[in-house]
mmCIF file of C-alpha atoms in Angstrom:
data_model
loop_
_atom_site.group_PDB
_atom_site.id
_atom_site.type_symbol
_atom_site.label_atom_id
_atom_site.label_comp_id
_atom_site.label_asym_id
_atom_site.label_seq_id
_atom_site.Cartn_x
_atom_site.Cartn_y
_atom_site.Cartn_z
ATOM 1 C CA MET A 1 -41.409 38.444 -51.719
ATOM 2 C CA LEU A 2 -40.852 39.551 -55.308
ATOM 3 C CA PRO A 3 -41.658 36.848 -57.937
ATOM 4 C CA TRP A 4 -38.182 36.959 -59.484
ATOM 5 C CA LYS A 5 -36.598 36.267 -56.107
ATOM 6 C CA ARG A 6 -38.791 33.217 -55.625
ATOM 7 C CA ALA A 7 -37.684 31.966 -59.036
ATOM 8 C CA VAL A 8 -33.982 32.591 -58.429
ATOM 9 C CA ARG A 9 -33.801 30.740 -55.099
ATOM 10 C CA PRO A 10 -34.600 27.232 -56.447
ATOM 11 C CA LEU A 11 -32.350 27.887 -59.424
ATOM 12 C CA SER A 12 -29.540 28.741 -57.010
ATOM 13 C CA ALA A 13 -30.072 25.458 -55.212
ATOM 14 C CA VAL A 14 -29.759 23.538 -58.472
ATOM 15 C CA LEU A 15 -26.638 25.438 -59.475
ATOM 16 C CA LEU A 16 -25.073 24.741 -56.089
ATOM 17 C CA ALA A 17 -25.763 21.038 -56.517
ATOM 18 C CA PHE A 18 -24.204 21.019 -59.965
ATOM 19 C CA ALA A 19 -21.185 22.987 -58.746
ATOM 20 C CA LEU A 20 -20.501 20.450 -56.021
ATOM 21 C CA ALA A 21 -20.943 17.615 -58.466
ATOM 22 C CA LEU A 22 -18.421 19.130 -60.851
ATOM 23 C CA THR A 23 -15.863 20.222 -58.262
ATOM 24 C CA PRO A 24 -12.709 18.061 -58.348
ATOM 25 C CA ALA A 25 -11.957 16.093 -55.221
ATOM 26 C CA VAL A 26 -10.037 18.112 -52.658
ATOM 27 C CA THR A 27 -7.707 16.958 -49.977
ATOM 28 C CA ALA A 28 -9.795 15.419 -47.239
ATOM 29 C CA THR A 29 -10.332 17.679 -44.276
ATOM 30 C CA ALA A 30 -11.608 16.549 -40.935
ATOM 31 C CA ALA A 31 -15.372 16.898 -40.632
ATOM 32 C CA PRO A 32 -16.703 19.235 -37.974
ATOM 33 C CA THR A 33 -16.350 17.705 -34.554
ATOM 34 C CA ALA A 34 -19.682 17.139 -32.884
ATOM 35 C CA ALA A 35 -20.495 19.562 -30.109
ATOM 36 C CA ALA A 36 -18.375 18.895 -27.048
ATOM 37 C CA PRO A 37 -19.965 17.451 -23.901
ATOM 38 C CA ALA A 38 -19.367 20.779 -22.150
ATOM 39 C CA SER A 39 -22.165 22.227 -24.286
ATOM 40 C CA GLY A 40 -24.568 19.573 -23.005
ATOM 41 C CA TRP A 41 -25.092 18.337 -26.556
ATOM 42 C CA ASN A 42 -23.651 15.018 -27.742
ATOM 43 C CA ASP A 43 -22.783 14.254 -24.143
ATOM 44 C CA TYR A 44 -22.794 10.465 -23.891
ATOM 45 C CA ARG A 45 -22.823 10.747 -20.102
ATOM 46 C CA CYS A 46 -26.300 12.296 -20.246
ATOM 47 C CA LYS A 47 -29.035 10.181 -18.695
ATOM 48 C CA PRO A 48 -32.646 10.928 -19.656
ATOM 49 C CA SER A 49 -34.847 12.328 -16.905
ATOM 50 C CA GLN A 50 -38.269 11.151 -15.837
ATOM 51 C CA ALA A 51 -39.737 14.262 -17.463
ATOM 52 C CA HIS A 52 -37.918 13.585 -20.754
ATOM 53 C CA PRO A 53 -37.201 9.845 -20.818
ATOM 54 C CA ARG A 54 -36.175 9.619 -24.461
ATOM 55 C CA PRO A 55 -32.981 11.044 -26.003
ATOM 56 C CA VAL A 56 -33.478 13.298 -29.012
ATOM 57 C CA VAL A 57 -31.519 12.482 -32.172
ATOM 58 C CA LEU A 58 -31.087 15.402 -34.581
ATOM 59 C CA VAL A 59 -30.687 14.562 -38.284
ATOM 60 C CA HIS A 60 -29.322 17.345 -40.512
ATOM 61 C CA GLY A 61 -30.390 18.099 -44.063
ATOM 62 C CA THR A 62 -28.694 17.846 -47.465
ATOM 63 C CA PHE A 63 -25.441 19.867 -47.522
ATOM 64 C CA GLY A 64 -25.679 20.121 -43.716
ATOM 65 C CA ASN A 65 -23.686 18.620 -40.861
ATOM 66 C CA SER A 66 -24.128 17.624 -37.246
ATOM 67 C CA VAL A 67 -23.099 21.028 -35.890
ATOM 68 C CA ASP A 68 -24.110 23.847 -38.216
ATOM 69 C CA ASN A 69 -27.684 22.635 -38.694
ATOM 70 C CA TRP A 70 -28.371 22.616 -34.951
ATOM 71 C CA LEU A 71 -26.704 25.670 -33.424
ATOM 72 C CA VAL A 72 -30.110 26.971 -32.295
ATOM 73 C CA LEU A 73 -32.296 23.890 -31.780
ATOM 74 C CA ALA A 74 -29.787 21.699 -29.923
ATOM 75 C CA PRO A 75 -29.092 24.222 -27.108
ATOM 76 C CA TYR A 76 -32.813 25.073 -27.046
ATOM 77 C CA LEU A 77 -33.674 21.448 -26.246
ATOM 78 C CA VAL A 78 -30.749 20.929 -23.856
ATOM 79 C CA LYS A 79 -31.927 23.946 -21.876
ATOM 80 C CA ARG A 80 -35.293 22.230 -21.534
ATOM 81 C CA GLY A 81 -33.765 19.115 -20.026
ATOM 82 C CA TYR A 82 -33.358 16.789 -23.003
ATOM 83 C CA CYS A 83 -30.387 14.558 -23.789
ATOM 84 C CA VAL A 84 -29.571 15.670 -27.330
ATOM 85 C CA PHE A 85 -27.392 13.962 -29.943
ATOM 86 C CA SER A 86 -26.602 14.681 -33.590
ATOM 87 C CA LEU A 87 -24.829 12.709 -36.293
ATOM 88 C CA ASP A 88 -23.102 13.248 -39.605
ATOM 89 C CA TYR A 89 -24.332 11.012 -42.418
ATOM 90 C CA GLY A 90 -24.188 10.705 -46.183
ATOM 91 C CA GLN A 91 -20.538 11.771 -46.427
ATOM 92 C CA LEU A 92 -18.847 11.680 -49.841
ATOM 93 C CA PRO A 93 -15.085 11.107 -50.295
ATOM 94 C CA GLY A 94 -13.163 14.358 -50.590
ATOM 95 C CA VAL A 95 -16.141 16.540 -49.620
ATOM 96 C CA PRO A 96 -15.667 18.013 -46.138
ATOM 97 C CA PHE A 97 -18.322 19.756 -44.066
ATOM 98 C CA PHE A 98 -21.165 19.272 -46.587
ATOM 99 C CA HIS A 99 -22.872 15.961 -45.845
ATOM 100 C CA GLY A 100 -26.181 14.259 -46.584
ATOM 101 C CA LEU A 101 -25.112 13.684 -50.191
ATOM 102 C CA GLY A 102 -24.802 9.886 -50.343
ATOM 103 C CA PRO A 103 -27.582 7.423 -51.235
ATOM 104 C CA VAL A 104 -30.455 7.861 -48.798
ATOM 105 C CA GLU A 105 -30.718 4.126 -48.097
ATOM 106 C CA GLU A 106 -27.087 4.075 -46.941
ATOM 107 C CA SER A 107 -27.670 7.173 -44.823
ATOM 108 C CA ALA A 108 -30.609 5.441 -43.142
ATOM 109 C CA ALA A 109 -28.295 2.571 -42.196
ATOM 110 C CA GLN A 110 -25.919 5.106 -40.634
ATOM 111 C CA LEU A 111 -28.817 6.521 -38.631
ATOM 112 C CA ASP A 112 -29.727 3.004 -37.486
ATOM 113 C CA ALA A 113 -26.210 2.477 -36.135
ATOM 114 C CA PHE A 114 -26.175 5.900 -34.476
ATOM 115 C CA VAL A 115 -29.483 5.313 -32.699
ATOM 116 C CA ALA A 116 -28.118 2.002 -31.409
ATOM 117 C CA ARG A 117 -25.104 3.870 -30.006
ATOM 118 C CA VAL A 118 -27.304 6.486 -28.308
ATOM 119 C CA ARG A 119 -29.623 3.882 -26.842
ATOM 120 C CA GLY A 120 -26.676 1.887 -25.553
ATOM 121 C CA ALA A 121 -25.072 4.920 -23.904
ATOM 122 C CA THR A 122 -28.244 6.299 -22.332
ATOM 123 C CA GLY A 123 -30.042 3.062 -21.523
ATOM 124 C CA ALA A 124 -33.180 4.327 -23.282
ATOM 125 C CA ALA A 125 -35.447 1.828 -25.023
ATOM 126 C CA GLU A 126 -36.582 4.442 -27.561
ATOM 127 C CA VAL A 127 -35.460 7.773 -28.975
ATOM 128 C CA ASP A 128 -37.261 10.675 -30.600
ATOM 129 C CA ILE A 129 -35.935 11.924 -33.941
ATOM 130 C CA VAL A 130 -36.017 15.493 -35.239
ATOM 131 C CA GLY A 131 -34.832 16.039 -38.795
ATOM 132 C CA HIS A 132 -34.545 18.942 -41.199
ATOM 133 C CA SER A 133 -35.200 18.573 -44.937
ATOM 134 C CA GLN A 134 -33.724 15.220 -46.048
ATOM 135 C CA GLY A 135 -33.176 14.580 -42.341
ATOM 136 C CA GLY A 136 -36.934 14.609 -41.802
ATOM 137 C CA MET A 137 -37.584 12.172 -44.639
ATOM 138 C CA MET A 138 -34.608 9.780 -44.492
ATOM 139 C CA PRO A 139 -35.513 8.380 -41.026
ATOM 140 C CA ARG A 140 -38.740 7.051 -42.522
ATOM 141 C CA HIS A 141 -36.667 4.484 -44.436
ATOM 142 C CA TYR A 142 -35.077 3.434 -41.138
ATOM 143 C CA LEU A 143 -38.525 3.193 -39.533
ATOM 144 C CA LYS A 144 -40.080 1.234 -42.394
ATOM 145 C CA PHE A 145 -37.319 -1.083 -43.562
ATOM 146 C CA LEU A 146 -34.601 -1.273 -40.875
ATOM 147 C CA GLY A 147 -36.606 -1.995 -37.734
ATOM 148 C CA GLY A 148 -36.627 1.581 -36.490
ATOM 149 C CA ALA A 149 -40.306 1.526 -35.556
ATOM 150 C CA ALA A 150 -39.418 -0.532 -32.478
ATOM 151 C CA GLU A 151 -36.750 1.990 -31.430
ATOM 152 C CA VAL A 152 -38.410 5.346 -32.151
ATOM 153 C CA ASN A 153 -41.331 6.986 -30.361
ATOM 154 C CA ALA A 154 -41.733 10.098 -32.527
ATOM 155 C CA LEU A 155 -40.413 11.597 -35.759
ATOM 156 C CA VAL A 156 -40.552 15.370 -36.186
ATOM 157 C CA GLY A 157 -39.800 16.573 -39.710
ATOM 158 C CA ILE A 158 -38.925 20.230 -40.296
ATOM 159 C CA ALA A 159 -39.517 21.045 -43.979
ATOM 160 C CA PRO A 160 -39.009 17.353 -44.861
ATOM 161 C CA SER A 161 -38.733 16.079 -48.434
ATOM 162 C CA ASN A 162 -41.314 13.363 -47.781
ATOM 163 C CA HIS A 163 -42.678 13.191 -51.307
ATOM 164 C CA GLY A 164 -39.745 14.730 -53.105
ATOM 165 C CA THR A 165 -39.349 18.115 -54.696
ATOM 166 C CA THR A 166 -39.823 19.760 -58.055
ATOM 167 C CA LEU A 167 -37.599 22.712 -57.056
ATOM 168 C CA GLY A 168 -40.304 25.076 -58.219
ATOM 169 C CA GLY A 169 -40.841 23.013 -61.376
ATOM 170 C CA LEU A 170 -37.210 22.940 -62.475
ATOM 171 C CA THR A 171 -36.876 19.184 -62.007
ATOM 172 C CA ARG A 172 -39.403 18.717 -64.790
ATOM 173 C CA LEU A 173 -36.708 19.971 -67.159
ATOM 174 C CA LEU A 174 -34.188 17.292 -66.155
ATOM 175 C CA PRO A 175 -35.321 14.693 -68.734
ATOM 176 C CA TYR A 176 -34.291 17.156 -71.430
ATOM 177 C CA PHE A 177 -30.717 17.247 -70.053
ATOM 178 C CA PRO A 178 -29.656 13.596 -69.587
ATOM 179 C CA GLY A 179 -26.024 14.555 -68.999
ATOM 180 C CA VAL A 180 -27.042 16.637 -65.992
ATOM 181 C CA VAL A 181 -29.142 13.773 -64.626
ATOM 182 C CA GLY A 182 -26.122 11.498 -64.883
ATOM 183 C CA LEU A 183 -23.955 13.959 -62.971
ATOM 184 C CA ILE A 184 -26.465 14.207 -60.153
ATOM 185 C CA ASP A 185 -26.881 10.423 -59.946
ATOM 186 C CA GLU A 186 -23.136 9.829 -59.888
ATOM 187 C CA HIS A 187 -21.894 12.675 -57.707
ATOM 188 C CA THR A 188 -24.804 13.560 -55.399
ATOM 189 C CA PRO A 189 -27.077 10.497 -55.137
ATOM 190 C CA ALA A 190 -29.164 12.019 -52.332
ATOM 191 C CA LEU A 191 -30.330 14.784 -54.671
ATOM 192 C CA ALA A 192 -31.476 12.224 -57.236
ATOM 193 C CA ASP A 193 -33.289 10.266 -54.519
ATOM 194 C CA GLN A 194 -35.203 13.399 -53.483
ATOM 195 C CA VAL A 195 -36.531 14.343 -56.907
ATOM 196 C CA ALA A 196 -40.302 13.870 -56.974
ATOM 197 C CA GLY A 197 -41.135 10.492 -58.521
ATOM 198 C CA SER A 198 -37.711 8.922 -57.887
ATOM 199 C CA ALA A 199 -37.468 5.153 -57.473
ATOM 200 C CA PHE A 200 -36.382 5.626 -53.858
ATOM 201 C CA LEU A 201 -39.386 7.774 -52.919
ATOM 202 C CA THR A 202 -41.794 5.538 -54.810
ATOM 203 C CA ARG A 203 -40.695 2.562 -52.718
ATOM 204 C CA LEU A 204 -40.629 4.591 -49.486
ATOM 205 C CA ASN A 205 -44.195 5.851 -49.860
ATOM 206 C CA GLN A 206 -45.707 2.704 -51.340
ATOM 207 C CA GLY A 207 -48.298 1.223 -49.008
ATOM 208 C CA GLY A 208 -48.653 4.379 -46.910
ATOM 209 C CA ASP A 209 -46.565 7.157 -45.419
ATOM 210 C CA THR A 210 -46.397 5.895 -41.854
ATOM 211 C CA VAL A 211 -45.722 2.797 -39.779
ATOM 212 C CA PRO A 212 -47.643 1.784 -36.641
ATOM 213 C CA GLY A 213 -46.336 2.795 -33.232
ATOM 214 C CA VAL A 214 -44.632 6.059 -34.243
ATOM 215 C CA ARG A 215 -46.014 9.601 -33.803
ATOM 216 C CA TYR A 216 -45.316 11.909 -36.747
ATOM 217 C CA THR A 217 -45.178 15.693 -36.867
ATOM 218 C CA VAL A 218 -44.399 17.761 -39.961
ATOM 219 C CA ILE A 219 -43.603 21.480 -39.612
ATOM 220 C CA ALA A 220 -43.654 23.265 -42.979
ATOM 221 C CA THR A 221 -43.288 26.842 -44.171
ATOM 222 C CA ARG A 222 -45.299 28.462 -46.927
ATOM 223 C CA TRP A 223 -42.114 30.174 -48.153
ATOM 224 C CA ASP A 224 -40.172 26.970 -48.790
ATOM 225 C CA GLU A 225 -38.281 27.326 -52.075
ATOM 226 C CA VAL A 226 -36.430 23.995 -51.945
ATOM 227 C CA VAL A 227 -39.015 21.321 -51.141
ATOM 228 C CA THR A 228 -41.799 22.320 -53.510
ATOM 229 C CA PRO A 229 -44.728 22.355 -53.601
ATOM 230 C CA TRP A 230 -44.557 22.790 -49.838
ATOM 231 C CA ARG A 231 -47.711 20.753 -49.224
ATOM 232 C CA THR A 232 -45.896 17.638 -50.462
ATOM 233 C CA GLN A 233 -44.003 17.691 -47.166
ATOM 234 C CA TYR A 234 -47.156 16.612 -45.330
ATOM 235 C CA LEU A 235 -47.789 13.003 -44.363
ATOM 236 C CA SER A 236 -51.015 11.015 -44.382
ATOM 237 C CA GLY A 237 -51.915 8.327 -41.888
ATOM 238 C CA PRO A 238 -52.691 7.697 -38.235
ATOM 239 C CA ASP A 239 -50.765 9.564 -35.536
ATOM 240 C CA VAL A 240 -49.813 12.367 -37.961
ATOM 241 C CA ARG A 241 -49.918 16.079 -37.223
ATOM 242 C CA ASN A 242 -49.138 18.460 -40.074
ATOM 243 C CA VAL A 243 -48.367 22.051 -39.082
ATOM 244 C CA LEU A 244 -47.890 25.150 -41.238
ATOM 245 C CA LEU A 245 -45.567 27.629 -39.540
ATOM 246 C CA GLN A 246 -47.577 30.611 -40.785
ATOM 247 C CA ASP A 247 -50.726 29.242 -39.106
ATOM 248 C CA LEU A 248 -48.840 29.629 -35.827
ATOM 249 C CA CYS A 249 -47.287 32.999 -36.657
ATOM 250 C CA PRO A 250 -48.414 34.725 -39.879
ATOM 251 C CA LEU A 251 -45.453 37.101 -39.616
ATOM 252 C CA ASP A 252 -42.865 34.308 -39.827
ATOM 253 C CA LEU A 253 -41.075 34.567 -43.185
ATOM 254 C CA SER A 254 -38.657 31.680 -42.700
ATOM 255 C CA GLU A 255 -37.866 29.732 -45.854
ATOM 256 C CA HIS A 256 -36.381 26.238 -46.183
ATOM 257 C CA VAL A 257 -33.019 26.834 -44.520
ATOM 258 C CA ALA A 258 -34.123 29.265 -41.816
ATOM 259 C CA ILE A 259 -36.979 27.117 -40.504
ATOM 260 C CA GLY A 260 -34.528 24.347 -39.638
ATOM 261 C CA THR A 261 -31.531 26.333 -38.486
ATOM 262 C CA VAL A 262 -32.493 29.593 -36.767
ATOM 263 C CA ASP A 263 -36.268 29.779 -36.321
ATOM 264 C CA VAL A 264 -37.110 29.768 -32.598
ATOM 265 C CA ILE A 265 -40.855 29.652 -33.306
ATOM 266 C CA ALA A 266 -40.301 26.374 -35.154
ATOM 267 C CA ALA A 267 -38.118 25.192 -32.264
ATOM 268 C CA HIS A 268 -40.975 25.897 -29.855
ATOM 269 C CA GLU A 269 -43.281 23.730 -31.949
ATOM 270 C CA VAL A 270 -40.636 20.977 -32.039
ATOM 271 C CA ALA A 271 -40.638 21.009 -28.221
ATOM 272 C CA ASN A 272 -44.436 20.686 -28.288
ATOM 273 C CA ALA A 273 -44.194 17.691 -30.610
ATOM 274 C CA LEU A 274 -41.661 15.998 -28.329
ATOM 275 C CA ASP A 275 -43.788 16.526 -25.221
ATOM 276 C CA PRO A 276 -47.427 16.904 -26.323
ATOM 277 C CA ALA A 277 -48.764 16.363 -22.819
ATOM 278 C CA ASN A 278 -47.136 19.633 -21.751
ATOM 279 C CA ALA A 279 -47.459 21.542 -25.016
ATOM 280 C CA ARG A 280 -47.883 25.326 -24.895
ATOM 281 C CA ARG A 281 -49.473 27.220 -27.742
ATOM 282 C CA THR A 282 -46.942 28.410 -30.306
ATOM 283 C CA THR A 283 -47.368 32.031 -31.420
ATOM 284 C CA CYS A 284 -45.212 34.864 -32.765
ATOM 285 C CA GLY A 285 -44.393 35.592 -29.127
ATOM 286 C CA SER A 286 -42.734 32.179 -28.769
ATOM 287 C CA VAL A 287 -39.580 33.745 -30.184
ATOM 288 C CA LEU A 288 -39.081 35.161 -26.693
ATOM 289 C CA GLY A 289 -38.818 31.664 -25.263
#
């Protein structure tokens, strides 16, 4: 990848955030409806099998939603016999479709309520959670502070913002533009919470990255231009497995968005993390199924 392209991508992400923050409120439009039961995804009649006894809860990333983020991974897991559910969280008034923008603590409370709904419908004592970007980090607040450790068996983070991001170093410039910082705090709190060194992340990671009783997997890509440096996605602690996508398939060029939305090689490794006893080696050939 050319150096100028790597520089432009994080700048584009910042500009997109600012544009959303500055956009006047629009007439509220209905959020995307979660996938219909006919697709096998978000089917509250689904009962977990003996082979896959825990429902899988999918947690989208910043600017994502419960449908668009999971058009590849959700059917992939349903086909393999899982009960799969996804939620919308972090909605802001007057902002349709683009979610995951509210304060991360409030989003974690929404996840808590959603997991309770899934457990009630399926009869499962625990769920497994798979999240992309913010969706891989935010559940850790639920696990650590909202009692989620008793309700979750495994957390799989795909390019998660576990220790925040510098957006390729651009966030280091924010102190020189206090007006911009104020806009982000007021209009897109989740972005402020995910800046490396934020008060939210400091509290989240204080005392260790993990909680007992939960298995953690992080799947990162070397070409991530949003959560940077990419190694900050990794977790430390017991029952942690950190995976670099390019160690599985050196030819995989997925960046931050692609690894969580369309990458079948990453999906294969997610399936391994959900069922380690029956894991099959992930390679470039895993794209074939």
